[in-house]
Amino acid sequence: QVQLVESGGGLVQAGGSLRLSCAASGSIFAINTMGWYRQAPGKQRELLATITNTRYTNYADSVKGRFTISRDNAKNTVYLQMNSLKPEDTAVYYCALDMRVDGEQKKYWGQGTQVTVSS
């Protein structure tokens, strides 16, 4: 079993910063991709950024230049540094881990952490 636990969410003023963390535990293979998503009320879950175990990164246009994803492979932890936050960044933020298990691609999710940006 794989578990993901996010932390670091909270309330911040517009223009401020937050750093989210997501620690993965369990049977995790070295080759994997970790990512951050968010879901605002009434909207679909949105992919924000991904990072492979070789640290190749990819970002959604909506956060490029403001958010930075990073990871510590030794700790199976992924981070999301969020700067210049806007009220529209308010959402529940989820981390995910993708890896191949027994020849099948699987995705695991964390429980989410609330980020609220006040204007």
PDB file of C-alpha atoms in Angstrom:
ATOM      1  CA  GLN A   1       0.000   0.000   0.000  1.00  0.00           C
ATOM      2  CA  VAL A   2       1.051   3.557  -0.692  1.00  0.00           C
ATOM      3  CA  GLN A   3       0.079   6.523   1.447  1.00  0.00           C
ATOM      4  CA  LEU A   4       0.536  10.193   0.659  1.00  0.00           C
ATOM      5  CA  VAL A   5       0.221  12.851   3.331  1.00  0.00           C
ATOM      6  CA  GLU A   6       0.140  16.543   2.410  1.00  0.00           C
ATOM      7  CA  SER A   7       0.930  19.403   4.744  1.00  0.00           C
ATOM      8  CA  GLY A   8       1.605  23.122   4.606  1.00  0.00           C
ATOM      9  CA  GLY A   9      -1.735  24.485   3.516  1.00  0.00           C
ATOM     10  CA  GLY A  10      -3.387  27.423   5.201  1.00  0.00           C
ATOM     11  CA  LEU A  11      -4.594  30.989   4.862  1.00  0.00           C
ATOM     12  CA  VAL A  12      -2.371  33.577   3.194  1.00  0.00           C
ATOM     13  CA  GLN A  13      -2.837  37.069   1.815  1.00  0.00           C
ATOM     14  CA  ALA A  14      -2.643  37.758  -1.893  1.00  0.00           C
ATOM     15  CA  GLY A  15       0.984  38.152  -2.952  1.00  0.00           C
ATOM     16  CA  GLY A  16       2.166  35.847  -0.209  1.00  0.00           C
ATOM     17  CA  SER A  17       3.845  32.451  -0.341  1.00  0.00           C
ATOM     18  CA  LEU A  18       3.229  28.952   0.922  1.00  0.00           C
ATOM     19  CA  ARG A  19       5.199  25.731   0.697  1.00  0.00           C
ATOM     20  CA  LEU A  20       3.330  22.465   0.482  1.00  0.00           C
ATOM     21  CA  SER A  21       4.896  19.118   1.310  1.00  0.00           C
ATOM     22  CA  CYS A  22       3.760  15.606   0.487  1.00  0.00           C
ATOM     23  CA  ALA A  23       5.393  12.577   2.052  1.00  0.00           C
ATOM     24  CA  ALA A  24       4.880   9.191   0.440  1.00  0.00           C
ATOM     25  CA  SER A  25       5.254   5.934   2.326  1.00  0.00           C
ATOM     26  CA  GLY A  26       4.799   2.249   1.599  1.00  0.00           C
ATOM     27  CA  SER A  27       5.936   0.176  -1.365  1.00  0.00           C
ATOM     28  CA  ILE A  28       7.303   2.854  -3.672  1.00  0.00           C
ATOM     29  CA  PHE A  29       9.367   2.019  -6.710  1.00  0.00           C
ATOM     30  CA  ALA A  30      12.307   4.223  -7.593  1.00  0.00           C
ATOM     31  CA  ILE A  31      10.886   5.060 -11.028  1.00  0.00           C
ATOM     32  CA  ASN A  32       7.863   7.257 -10.464  1.00  0.00           C
ATOM     33  CA  THR A  33       6.362  10.638 -11.112  1.00  0.00           C
ATOM     34  CA  MET A  34       4.958  12.852  -8.387  1.00  0.00           C
ATOM     35  CA  GLY A  35       2.681  15.766  -8.981  1.00  0.00           C
ATOM     36  CA  TRP A  36       0.454  18.445  -7.536  1.00  0.00           C
ATOM     37  CA  TYR A  37      -3.158  19.067  -8.469  1.00  0.00           C
ATOM     38  CA  ARG A  38      -5.835  21.370  -7.135  1.00  0.00           C
ATOM     39  CA  GLN A  39      -9.598  21.513  -7.110  1.00  0.00           C
ATOM     40  CA  ALA A  40     -11.604  24.635  -6.459  1.00  0.00           C
ATOM     41  CA  PRO A  41     -15.310  24.453  -5.502  1.00  0.00           C
ATOM     42  CA  GLY A  42     -17.444  23.666  -8.527  1.00  0.00           C
ATOM     43  CA  LYS A  43     -14.433  23.065 -10.762  1.00  0.00           C
ATOM     44  CA  GLN A  44     -12.604  20.025 -12.076  1.00  0.00           C
ATOM     45  CA  ARG A  45      -9.344  18.878 -10.563  1.00  0.00           C
ATOM     46  CA  GLU A  46      -6.483  20.666 -12.322  1.00  0.00           C
ATOM     47  CA  LEU A  47      -2.948  19.416 -12.884  1.00  0.00           C
ATOM     48  CA  LEU A  48      -0.405  22.002 -11.702  1.00  0.00           C
ATOM     49  CA  ALA A  49       3.019  20.428 -11.914  1.00  0.00           C
ATOM     50  CA  THR A  50       4.795  17.097 -12.138  1.00  0.00           C
ATOM     51  CA  ILE A  51       8.320  15.916 -11.425  1.00  0.00           C
ATOM     52  CA  THR A  52       9.896  12.586 -12.344  1.00  0.00           C
ATOM     53  CA  ASN A  53      12.378  10.663 -10.219  1.00  0.00           C
ATOM     54  CA  THR A  54      15.083  12.148 -12.481  1.00  0.00           C
ATOM     55  CA  ARG A  55      13.698  15.604 -11.612  1.00  0.00           C
ATOM     56  CA  TYR A  56      12.273  16.421 -15.017  1.00  0.00           C
ATOM     57  CA  THR A  57       9.522  18.972 -14.370  1.00  0.00           C
ATOM     58  CA  ASN A  58       6.423  20.135 -16.176  1.00  0.00           C
ATOM     59  CA  TYR A  59       4.056  22.977 -15.263  1.00  0.00           C
ATOM     60  CA  ALA A  60       0.590  24.167 -16.162  1.00  0.00           C
ATOM     61  CA  ASP A  61       0.552  27.603 -17.771  1.00  0.00           C
ATOM     62  CA  SER A  62      -1.563  28.922 -14.900  1.00  0.00           C
ATOM     63  CA  VAL A  63       1.277  28.469 -12.389  1.00  0.00           C
ATOM     64  CA  LYS A  64       4.410  28.654 -14.539  1.00  0.00           C
ATOM     65  CA  GLY A  65       6.824  31.193 -13.093  1.00  0.00           C
ATOM     66  CA  ARG A  66       5.020  31.354  -9.726  1.00  0.00           C
ATOM     67  CA  PHE A  67       5.079  27.753  -8.476  1.00  0.00           C
ATOM     68  CA  THR A  68       8.103  25.468  -8.219  1.00  0.00           C
ATOM     69  CA  ILE A  69       7.932  21.711  -7.745  1.00  0.00           C
ATOM     70  CA  SER A  70      10.843  19.814  -6.229  1.00  0.00           C
ATOM     71  CA  ARG A  71      11.459  16.478  -4.567  1.00  0.00           C
ATOM     72  CA  ASP A  72      13.707  14.649  -2.157  1.00  0.00           C
ATOM     73  CA  ASN A  73      14.017  11.085  -3.410  1.00  0.00           C
ATOM     74  CA  ALA A  74      15.634   9.867  -0.210  1.00  0.00           C
ATOM     75  CA  LYS A  75      12.564  11.012   1.743  1.00  0.00           C
ATOM     76  CA  ASN A  76       9.980  10.187  -0.962  1.00  0.00           C
ATOM     77  CA  THR A  77       8.741  13.725  -0.508  1.00  0.00           C
ATOM     78  CA  VAL A  78       7.571  16.253  -3.059  1.00  0.00           C
ATOM     79  CA  TYR A  79       7.256  19.989  -2.444  1.00  0.00           C
ATOM     80  CA  LEU A  80       5.379  22.824  -4.067  1.00  0.00           C
ATOM     81  CA  GLN A  81       6.700  26.312  -3.455  1.00  0.00           C
ATOM     82  CA  MET A  82       3.942  28.771  -4.262  1.00  0.00           C
ATOM     83  CA  ASN A  83       4.798  32.449  -4.656  1.00  0.00           C
ATOM     84  CA  SER A  84       2.791  35.507  -5.697  1.00  0.00           C
ATOM     85  CA  LEU A  85      -0.404  33.787  -4.647  1.00  0.00           C
ATOM     86  CA  LYS A  86      -3.710  35.066  -5.987  1.00  0.00           C
ATOM     87  CA  PRO A  87      -7.262  34.643  -4.670  1.00  0.00           C
ATOM     88  CA  GLU A  88      -7.957  32.384  -7.644  1.00  0.00           C
ATOM     89  CA  ASP A  89      -5.340  29.973  -6.304  1.00  0.00           C
ATOM     90  CA  THR A  90      -7.757  29.121  -3.497  1.00  0.00           C
ATOM     91  CA  ALA A  91      -8.478  25.394  -3.678  1.00  0.00           C
ATOM     92  CA  VAL A  92      -7.820  22.029  -2.113  1.00  0.00           C
ATOM     93  CA  TYR A  93      -4.361  20.929  -3.191  1.00  0.00           C
ATOM     94  CA  TYR A  94      -3.624  17.257  -3.743  1.00  0.00           C
ATOM     95  CA  CYS A  95      -0.428  15.394  -4.385  1.00  0.00           C
ATOM     96  CA  ALA A  96      -0.272  12.257  -6.473  1.00  0.00           C
ATOM     97  CA  LEU A  97       2.205   9.534  -7.225  1.00  0.00           C
ATOM     98  CA  ASP A  98       2.259   7.616 -10.509  1.00  0.00           C
ATOM     99  CA  MET A  99       4.225   4.405 -10.903  1.00  0.00           C
ATOM    100  CA  ARG A 100       4.123   1.092 -12.665  1.00  0.00           C
ATOM    101  CA  VAL A 101       3.077  -1.826 -10.452  1.00  0.00           C
ATOM    102  CA  ASP A 102       3.036  -5.379 -11.857  1.00  0.00           C
ATOM    103  CA  GLY A 103       2.972  -3.994 -15.395  1.00  0.00           C
ATOM    104  CA  GLU A 104       0.057  -1.678 -14.684  1.00  0.00           C
ATOM    105  CA  GLN A 105       0.203   2.098 -14.340  1.00  0.00           C
ATOM    106  CA  LYS A 106      -1.223   3.149 -10.969  1.00  0.00           C
ATOM    107  CA  LYS A 107      -1.975   6.515  -9.417  1.00  0.00           C
ATOM    108  CA  TYR A 108      -2.154   7.214  -5.708  1.00  0.00           C
ATOM    109  CA  TRP A 109      -3.639  10.331  -4.112  1.00  0.00           C
ATOM    110  CA  GLY A 110      -3.189  12.213  -0.888  1.00  0.00           C
ATOM    111  CA  GLN A 111      -6.109  13.466   1.161  1.00  0.00           C
ATOM    112  CA  GLY A 112      -5.643  17.101   0.163  1.00  0.00           C
ATOM    113  CA  THR A 113      -4.756  20.293   1.988  1.00  0.00           C
ATOM    114  CA  GLN A 114      -6.736  23.532   1.851  1.00  0.00           C
ATOM    115  CA  VAL A 115      -5.092  26.683   0.541  1.00  0.00           C
ATOM    116  CA  THR A 116      -7.020  29.914   0.927  1.00  0.00           C
ATOM    117  CA  VAL A 117      -5.731  33.187  -0.502  1.00  0.00           C
ATOM    118  CA  SER A 118      -7.460  36.317   0.745  1.00  0.00           C
ATOM    119  CA  SER A 119      -7.616  39.519  -1.279  1.00  0.00           C
TER     120      SER A 119
END
